[in-house]
Every structure is written in C-alpha cells, then in structure tokens.
PDB file of C-alpha atoms in Angstrom:
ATOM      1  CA  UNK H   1     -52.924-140.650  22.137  1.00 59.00           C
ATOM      2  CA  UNK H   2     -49.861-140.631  19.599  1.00 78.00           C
ATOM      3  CA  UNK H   3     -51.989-139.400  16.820  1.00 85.00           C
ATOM      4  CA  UNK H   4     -52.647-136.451  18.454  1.00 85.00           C
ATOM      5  CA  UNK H   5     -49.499-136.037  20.351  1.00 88.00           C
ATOM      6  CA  UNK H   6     -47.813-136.190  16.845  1.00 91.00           C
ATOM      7  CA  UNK H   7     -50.224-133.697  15.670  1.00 91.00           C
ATOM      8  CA  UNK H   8     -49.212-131.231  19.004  1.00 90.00           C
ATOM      9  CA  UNK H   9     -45.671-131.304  18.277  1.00 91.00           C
ATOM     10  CA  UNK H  10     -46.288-130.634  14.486  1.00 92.00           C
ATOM     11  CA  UNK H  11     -48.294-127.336  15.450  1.00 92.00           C
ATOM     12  CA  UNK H  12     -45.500-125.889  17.863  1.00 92.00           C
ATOM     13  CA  UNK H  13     -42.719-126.670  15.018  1.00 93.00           C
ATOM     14  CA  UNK H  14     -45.299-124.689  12.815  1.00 93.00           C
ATOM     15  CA  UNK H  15     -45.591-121.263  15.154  1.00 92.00           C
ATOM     16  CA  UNK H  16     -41.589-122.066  15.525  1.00 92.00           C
ATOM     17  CA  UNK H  17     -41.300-121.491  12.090  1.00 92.00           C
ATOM     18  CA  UNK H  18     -44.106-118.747  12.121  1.00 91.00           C
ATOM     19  CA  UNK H  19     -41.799-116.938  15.176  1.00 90.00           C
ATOM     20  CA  UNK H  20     -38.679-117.539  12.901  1.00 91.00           C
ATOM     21  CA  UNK H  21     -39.993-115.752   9.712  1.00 91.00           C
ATOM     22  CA  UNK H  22     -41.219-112.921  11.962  1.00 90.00           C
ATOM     23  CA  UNK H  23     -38.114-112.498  13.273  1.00 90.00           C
ATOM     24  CA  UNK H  24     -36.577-112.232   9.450  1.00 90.00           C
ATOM     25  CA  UNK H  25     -39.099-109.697   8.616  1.00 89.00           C
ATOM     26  CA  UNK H  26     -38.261-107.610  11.357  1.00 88.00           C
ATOM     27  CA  UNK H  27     -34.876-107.837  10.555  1.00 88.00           C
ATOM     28  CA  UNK H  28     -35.711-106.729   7.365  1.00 88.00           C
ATOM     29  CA  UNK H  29     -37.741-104.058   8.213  1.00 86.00           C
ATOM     30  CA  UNK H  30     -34.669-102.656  10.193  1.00 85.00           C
ATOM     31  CA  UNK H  31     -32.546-102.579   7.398  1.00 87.00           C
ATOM     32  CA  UNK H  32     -35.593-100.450   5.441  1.00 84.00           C
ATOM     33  CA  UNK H  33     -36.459 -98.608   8.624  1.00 78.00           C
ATOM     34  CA  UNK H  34     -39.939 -98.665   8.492  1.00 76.00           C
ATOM     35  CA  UNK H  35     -42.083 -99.491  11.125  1.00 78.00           C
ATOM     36  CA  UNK H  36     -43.794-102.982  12.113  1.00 77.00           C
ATOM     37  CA  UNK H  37     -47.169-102.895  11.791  1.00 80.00           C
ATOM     38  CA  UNK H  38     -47.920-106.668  11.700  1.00 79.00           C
ATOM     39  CA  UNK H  39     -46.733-109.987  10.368  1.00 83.00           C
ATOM     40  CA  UNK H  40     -47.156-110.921   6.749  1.00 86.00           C
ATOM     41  CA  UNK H  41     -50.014-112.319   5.285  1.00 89.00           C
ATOM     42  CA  UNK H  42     -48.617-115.404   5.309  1.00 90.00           C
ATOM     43  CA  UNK H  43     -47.140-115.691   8.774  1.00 91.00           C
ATOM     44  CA  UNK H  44     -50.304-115.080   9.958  1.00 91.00           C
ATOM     45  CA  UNK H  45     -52.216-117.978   8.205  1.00 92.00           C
ATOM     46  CA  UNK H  46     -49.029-119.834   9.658  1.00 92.00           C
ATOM     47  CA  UNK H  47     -50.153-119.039  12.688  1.00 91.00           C
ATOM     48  CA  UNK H  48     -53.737-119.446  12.822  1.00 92.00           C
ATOM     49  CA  UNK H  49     -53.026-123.183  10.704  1.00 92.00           C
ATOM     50  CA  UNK H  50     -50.563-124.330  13.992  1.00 92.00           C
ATOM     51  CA  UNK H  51     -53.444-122.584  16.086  1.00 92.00           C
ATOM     52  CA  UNK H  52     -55.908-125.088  14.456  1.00 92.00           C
ATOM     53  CA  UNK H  53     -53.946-127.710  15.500  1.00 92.00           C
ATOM     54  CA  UNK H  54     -52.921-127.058  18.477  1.00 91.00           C
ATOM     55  CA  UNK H  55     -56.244-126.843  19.519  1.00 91.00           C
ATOM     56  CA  UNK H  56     -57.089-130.276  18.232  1.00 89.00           C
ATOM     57  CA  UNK H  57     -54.106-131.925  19.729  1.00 90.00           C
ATOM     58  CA  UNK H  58     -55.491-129.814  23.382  1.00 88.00           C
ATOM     59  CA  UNK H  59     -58.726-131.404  22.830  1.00 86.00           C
ATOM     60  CA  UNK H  60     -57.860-134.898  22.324  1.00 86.00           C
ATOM     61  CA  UNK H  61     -54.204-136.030  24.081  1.00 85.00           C
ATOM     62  CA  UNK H  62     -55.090-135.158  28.094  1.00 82.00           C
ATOM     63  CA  UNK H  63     -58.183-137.724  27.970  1.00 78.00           C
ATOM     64  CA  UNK H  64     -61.451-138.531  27.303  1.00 79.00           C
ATOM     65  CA  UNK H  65     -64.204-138.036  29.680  1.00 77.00           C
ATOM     66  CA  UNK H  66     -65.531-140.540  31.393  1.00 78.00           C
ATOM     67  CA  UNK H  67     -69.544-140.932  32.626  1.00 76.00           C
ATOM     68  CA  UNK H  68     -70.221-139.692  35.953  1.00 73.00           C
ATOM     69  CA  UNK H  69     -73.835-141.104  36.035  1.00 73.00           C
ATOM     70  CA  UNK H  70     -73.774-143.846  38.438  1.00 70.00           C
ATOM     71  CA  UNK H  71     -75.498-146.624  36.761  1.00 67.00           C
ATOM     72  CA  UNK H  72     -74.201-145.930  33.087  1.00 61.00           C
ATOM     73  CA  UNK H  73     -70.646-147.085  33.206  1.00 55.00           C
ATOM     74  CA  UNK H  74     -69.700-149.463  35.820  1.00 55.00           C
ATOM     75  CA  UNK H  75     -73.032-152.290  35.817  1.00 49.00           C
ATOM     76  CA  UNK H  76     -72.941-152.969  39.142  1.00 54.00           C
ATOM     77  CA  UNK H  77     -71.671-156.684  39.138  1.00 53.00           C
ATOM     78  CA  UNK H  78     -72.987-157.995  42.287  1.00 51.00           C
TER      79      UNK H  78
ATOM     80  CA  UNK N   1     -57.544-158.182  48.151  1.00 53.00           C
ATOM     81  CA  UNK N   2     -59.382-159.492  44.865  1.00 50.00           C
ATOM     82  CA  UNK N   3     -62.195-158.954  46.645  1.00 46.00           C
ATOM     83  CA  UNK N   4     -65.265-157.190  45.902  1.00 47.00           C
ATOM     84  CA  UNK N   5     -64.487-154.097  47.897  1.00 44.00           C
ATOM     85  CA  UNK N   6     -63.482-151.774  45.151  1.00 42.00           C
ATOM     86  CA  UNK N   7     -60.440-149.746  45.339  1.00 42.00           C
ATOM     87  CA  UNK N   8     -62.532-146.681  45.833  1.00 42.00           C
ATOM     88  CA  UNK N   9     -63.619-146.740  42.189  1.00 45.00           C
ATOM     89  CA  UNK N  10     -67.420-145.639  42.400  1.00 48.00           C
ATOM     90  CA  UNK N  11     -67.744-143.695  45.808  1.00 46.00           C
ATOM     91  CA  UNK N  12     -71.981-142.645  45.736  1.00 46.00           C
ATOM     92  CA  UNK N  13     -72.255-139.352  47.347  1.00 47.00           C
ATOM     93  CA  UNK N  14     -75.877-139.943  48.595  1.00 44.00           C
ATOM     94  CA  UNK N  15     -77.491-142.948  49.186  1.00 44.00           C
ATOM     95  CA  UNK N  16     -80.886-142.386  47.347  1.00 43.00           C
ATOM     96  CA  UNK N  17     -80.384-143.581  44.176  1.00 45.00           C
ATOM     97  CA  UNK N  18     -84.154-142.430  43.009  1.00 47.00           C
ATOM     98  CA  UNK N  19     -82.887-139.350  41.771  1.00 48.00           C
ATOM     99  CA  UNK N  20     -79.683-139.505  40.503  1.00 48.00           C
ATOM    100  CA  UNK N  21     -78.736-135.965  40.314  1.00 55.00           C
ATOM    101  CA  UNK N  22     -77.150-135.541  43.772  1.00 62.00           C
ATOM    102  CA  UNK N  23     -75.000-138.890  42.951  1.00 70.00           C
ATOM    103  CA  UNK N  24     -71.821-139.302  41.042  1.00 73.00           C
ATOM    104  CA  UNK N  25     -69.154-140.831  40.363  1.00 75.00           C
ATOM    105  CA  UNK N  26     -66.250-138.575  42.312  1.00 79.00           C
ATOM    106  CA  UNK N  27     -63.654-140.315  40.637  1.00 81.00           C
ATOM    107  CA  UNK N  28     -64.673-139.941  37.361  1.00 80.00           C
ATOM    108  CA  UNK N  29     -65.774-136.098  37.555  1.00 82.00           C
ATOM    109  CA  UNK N  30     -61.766-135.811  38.853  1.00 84.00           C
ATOM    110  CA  UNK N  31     -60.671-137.116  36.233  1.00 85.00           C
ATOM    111  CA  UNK N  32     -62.900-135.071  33.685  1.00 83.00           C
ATOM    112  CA  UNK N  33     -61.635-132.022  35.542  1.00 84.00           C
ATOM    113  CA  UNK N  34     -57.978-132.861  34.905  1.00 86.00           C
ATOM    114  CA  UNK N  35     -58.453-133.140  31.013  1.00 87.00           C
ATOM    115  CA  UNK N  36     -60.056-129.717  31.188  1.00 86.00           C
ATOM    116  CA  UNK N  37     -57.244-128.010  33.394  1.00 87.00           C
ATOM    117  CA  UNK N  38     -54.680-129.677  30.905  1.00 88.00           C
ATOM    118  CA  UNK N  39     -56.610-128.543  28.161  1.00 89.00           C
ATOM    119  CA  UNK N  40     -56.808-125.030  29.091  1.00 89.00           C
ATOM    120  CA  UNK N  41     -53.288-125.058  30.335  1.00 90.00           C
ATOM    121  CA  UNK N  42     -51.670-126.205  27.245  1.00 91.00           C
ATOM    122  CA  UNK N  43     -54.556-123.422  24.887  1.00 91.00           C
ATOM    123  CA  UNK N  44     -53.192-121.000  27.214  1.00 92.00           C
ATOM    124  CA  UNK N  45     -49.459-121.713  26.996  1.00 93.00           C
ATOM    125  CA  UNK N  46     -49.982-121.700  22.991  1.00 92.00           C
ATOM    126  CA  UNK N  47     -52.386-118.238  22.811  1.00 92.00           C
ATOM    127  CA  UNK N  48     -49.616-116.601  24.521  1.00 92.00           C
ATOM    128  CA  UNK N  49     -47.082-117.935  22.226  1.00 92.00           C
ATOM    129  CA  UNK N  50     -49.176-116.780  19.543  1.00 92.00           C
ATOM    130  CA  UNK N  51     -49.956-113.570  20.475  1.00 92.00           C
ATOM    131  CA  UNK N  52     -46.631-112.746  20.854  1.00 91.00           C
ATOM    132  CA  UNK N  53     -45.434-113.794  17.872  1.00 90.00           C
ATOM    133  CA  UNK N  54     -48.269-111.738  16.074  1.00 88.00           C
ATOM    134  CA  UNK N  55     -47.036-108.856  18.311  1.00 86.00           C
ATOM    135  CA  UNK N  56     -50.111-107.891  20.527  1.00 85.00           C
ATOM    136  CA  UNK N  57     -49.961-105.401  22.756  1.00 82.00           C
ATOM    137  CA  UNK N  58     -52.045-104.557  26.197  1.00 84.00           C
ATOM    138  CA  UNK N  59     -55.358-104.611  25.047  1.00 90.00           C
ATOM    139  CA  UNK N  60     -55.552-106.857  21.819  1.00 90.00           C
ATOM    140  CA  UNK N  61     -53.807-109.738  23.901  1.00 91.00           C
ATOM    141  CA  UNK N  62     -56.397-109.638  26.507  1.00 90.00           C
ATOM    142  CA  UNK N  63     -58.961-109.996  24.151  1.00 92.00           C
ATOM    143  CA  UNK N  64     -56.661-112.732  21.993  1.00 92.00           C
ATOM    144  CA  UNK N  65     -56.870-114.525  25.663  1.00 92.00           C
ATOM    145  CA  UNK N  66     -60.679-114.404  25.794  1.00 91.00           C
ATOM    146  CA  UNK N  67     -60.700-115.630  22.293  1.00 91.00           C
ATOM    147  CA  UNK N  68     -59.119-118.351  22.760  1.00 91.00           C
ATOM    148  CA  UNK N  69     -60.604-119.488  26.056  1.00 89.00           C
ATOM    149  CA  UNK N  70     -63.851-119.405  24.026  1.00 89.00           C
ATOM    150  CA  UNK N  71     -62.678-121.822  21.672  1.00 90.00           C
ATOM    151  CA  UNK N  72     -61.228-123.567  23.943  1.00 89.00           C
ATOM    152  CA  UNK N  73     -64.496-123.864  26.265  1.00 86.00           C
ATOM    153  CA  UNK N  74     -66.498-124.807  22.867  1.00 87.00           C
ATOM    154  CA  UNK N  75     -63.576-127.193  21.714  1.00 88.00           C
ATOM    155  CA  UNK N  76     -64.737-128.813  25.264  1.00 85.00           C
ATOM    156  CA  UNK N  77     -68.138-128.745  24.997  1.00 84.00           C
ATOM    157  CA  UNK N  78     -67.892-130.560  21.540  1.00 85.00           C
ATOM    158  CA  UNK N  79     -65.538-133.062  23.172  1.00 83.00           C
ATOM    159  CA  UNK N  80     -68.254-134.047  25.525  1.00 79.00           C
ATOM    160  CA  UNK N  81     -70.917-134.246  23.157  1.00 77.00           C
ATOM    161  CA  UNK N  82     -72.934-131.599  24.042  1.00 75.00           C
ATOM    162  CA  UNK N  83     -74.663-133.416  26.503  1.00 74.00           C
ATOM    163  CA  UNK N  84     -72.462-131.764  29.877  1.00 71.00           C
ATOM    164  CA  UNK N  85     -74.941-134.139  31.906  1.00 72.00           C
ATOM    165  CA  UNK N  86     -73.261-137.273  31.912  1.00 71.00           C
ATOM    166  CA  UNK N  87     -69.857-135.780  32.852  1.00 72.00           C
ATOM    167  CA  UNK N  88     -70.217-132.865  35.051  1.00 73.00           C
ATOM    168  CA  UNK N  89     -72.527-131.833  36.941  1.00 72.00           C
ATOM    169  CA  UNK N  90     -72.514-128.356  36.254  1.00 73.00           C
ATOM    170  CA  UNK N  91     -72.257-125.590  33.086  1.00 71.00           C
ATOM    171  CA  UNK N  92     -70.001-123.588  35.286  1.00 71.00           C
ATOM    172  CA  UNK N  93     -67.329-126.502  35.060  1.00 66.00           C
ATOM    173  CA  UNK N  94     -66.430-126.545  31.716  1.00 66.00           C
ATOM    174  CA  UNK N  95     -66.825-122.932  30.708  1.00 68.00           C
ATOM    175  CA  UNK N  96     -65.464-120.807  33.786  1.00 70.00           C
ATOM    176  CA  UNK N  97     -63.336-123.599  35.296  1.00 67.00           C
ATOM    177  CA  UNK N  98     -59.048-122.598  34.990  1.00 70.00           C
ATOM    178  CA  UNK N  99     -60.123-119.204  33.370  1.00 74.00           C
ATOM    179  CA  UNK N 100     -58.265-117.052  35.204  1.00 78.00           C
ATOM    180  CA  UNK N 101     -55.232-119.938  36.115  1.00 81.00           C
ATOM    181  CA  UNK N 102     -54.351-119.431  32.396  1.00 87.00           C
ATOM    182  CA  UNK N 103     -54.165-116.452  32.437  1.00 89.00           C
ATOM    183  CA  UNK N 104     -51.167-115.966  34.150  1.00 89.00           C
ATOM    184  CA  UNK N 105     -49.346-118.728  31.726  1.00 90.00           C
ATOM    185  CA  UNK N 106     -50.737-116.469  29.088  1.00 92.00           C
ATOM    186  CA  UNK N 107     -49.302-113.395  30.461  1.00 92.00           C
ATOM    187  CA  UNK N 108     -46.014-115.445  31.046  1.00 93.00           C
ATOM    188  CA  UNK N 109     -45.480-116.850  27.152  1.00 92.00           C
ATOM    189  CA  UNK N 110     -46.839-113.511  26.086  1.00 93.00           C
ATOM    190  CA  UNK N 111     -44.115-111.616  27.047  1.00 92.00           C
ATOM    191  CA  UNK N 112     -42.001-114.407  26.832  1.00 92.00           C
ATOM    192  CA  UNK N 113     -42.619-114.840  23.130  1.00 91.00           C
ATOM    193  CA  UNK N 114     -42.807-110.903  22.501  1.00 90.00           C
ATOM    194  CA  UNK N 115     -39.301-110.370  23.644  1.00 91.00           C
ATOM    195  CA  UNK N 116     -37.402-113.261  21.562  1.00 89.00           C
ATOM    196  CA  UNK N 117     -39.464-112.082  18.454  1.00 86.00           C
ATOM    197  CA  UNK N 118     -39.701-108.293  18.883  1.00 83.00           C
ATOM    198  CA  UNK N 119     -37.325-106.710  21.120  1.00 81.00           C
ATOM    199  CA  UNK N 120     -34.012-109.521  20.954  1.00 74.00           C
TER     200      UNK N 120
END
C-alpha cells in the first residue's frame, strides 16, 4: 500500500509539472501569436509517463480482491 | 462473543452447496466492488486532468474518456487474474460497472483542468 501510494503521488506531481510547462508554452505562444495546436512533444510523453503510473498506483492502492467462492478462502473450521 | 457465530463474515446466499454458482461470499464481492469504484474513480479524476491539460475539446475528450475506461477495465481484469470467476460473479461487473459515474468526475476535472491551463 505505500509503494504504490508513493508511486500515485509521484504521477500527479508529474502531470503538475506536465500542466505547468503547458501553461509556459502557451504563454509563449502569446507573445509569438500563433495559435495552439497541441502540447510539445515532450509534454505529451510527460503526460502519457504520469498516465502510466497513475494507472498502476489505481490498480494496486484501493485493494486486492478477495475470493468469493465459498469453500476457497475461509476452510470452514468447525 | 468469541464464539463461533461469525460476525457476518461468510453469509451463503443459497443453501445448496452442490453447485456453487448461486453461492457467494456477499462480503467479499462488496468489497471487490469498492476497489473497482475507487479504481475507476481515481482513472477518471486523472483522464480528465489529462485531457485537459492536452487541451481536448468536445469530441476527442469523450473518446480520451472511453480510452481510458478501457484501460482501466483491462488494468482490472489483469488485477484479477483473468479468471473473473473467483471474484465476481459476473463480466458485466468489472467492465460496465461505474462507467457512466466517472464520467461526470471526468467532465468535472476536464473543464476544471482546461480552464487553469488554457483560458487563465
């Protein structure tokens, strides 16, 4: 559970930074006046990098699934 | 009350045990259906987030949305193993389940993210 809560938090500061250096480039783009057509090429692999671990930290911190058969988990101890 | 009545831990839902299909374990299946709503929750929260930052608009996001739900459902699927059997009782549960309760968390970040990156 900390691994991948560490790992969460490291892929939100990631798209933070991603949203931070799209907000520069717009910014520069204003002072250029040209037009945005899309984040550069390395924003985006920002992105889809704090994507990939997002998704990993989704998958593992709420829980693992437990058996619902009902003579797999729990031996009846009578 | 150490005794052997459980706290409700393993609650049958028939009482033929020959075929094991109709029984489960109620508790359990809740709990496996709380990971998935938090997992599709928190995938939502961050696809909206994402797509905003990457500047979707109308269209594109929808279809960023059904992207990442598919991951998300196949990032599940994985998770159990692909064998569903021994933890839900249905395919419908871990692909369609909190589909469209994301969605609106999507929509939310979305425009959230879009206006602190685009328009502020």
């Amino acid at each position: 559970m900390g691994t991948g809560f560490v790992i969460g938090v490291l892929g939100v500061l990631i798209l933070s930074h991603a949203a931070y250096s799209t907000i520069q480039y717009r910014a520069l783009l204003k002072i250029t006046e040209e037009e945005f057509s899309g984040p550069p090429i390395n924003v985006v692999l920002e992105l889809i990098f704090g994507l990939i671990l997002c998704v990993w930290a989704a998958l593992t911190v709420p829980g693992k699934f437990l058996s619902i058969l009902p003579d797999s988990d729990e031996n009846r101890c009578n | 009350m150490a005794g052997h009545d459980d706290s409700g831990a393993s609650e049958k839902k028939s009482s033929e045990a020959i075929n094991d299909l109709p029984t489960f374990n109620a508790e359990n299946m809740q709990n496996n259906m709380r990971v998935i709503y938090y997992s599709r929750t928190f995938m939502s929260i961050i696809g909206g987030f994402i797509a905003g930052i990457w500047g979707f608009t109308s269209l594109m996001g929808f279809i960023f949305y059904f992207l990442i739900m598919a991951i998300t459902s196949v990032g599940l699927t994985a998770k159990a193993g692909f064998t569903i059997h021994s933890y839900f009782d249905s395919w419908n549960r871990i692909i369609l389940d909190g589909f469209l309760g994301g969605l609106m968390s999507f929509v939310l970040f979305w425009t959230f993210s879009y206006d602190i990156v685009h328009i502020f």
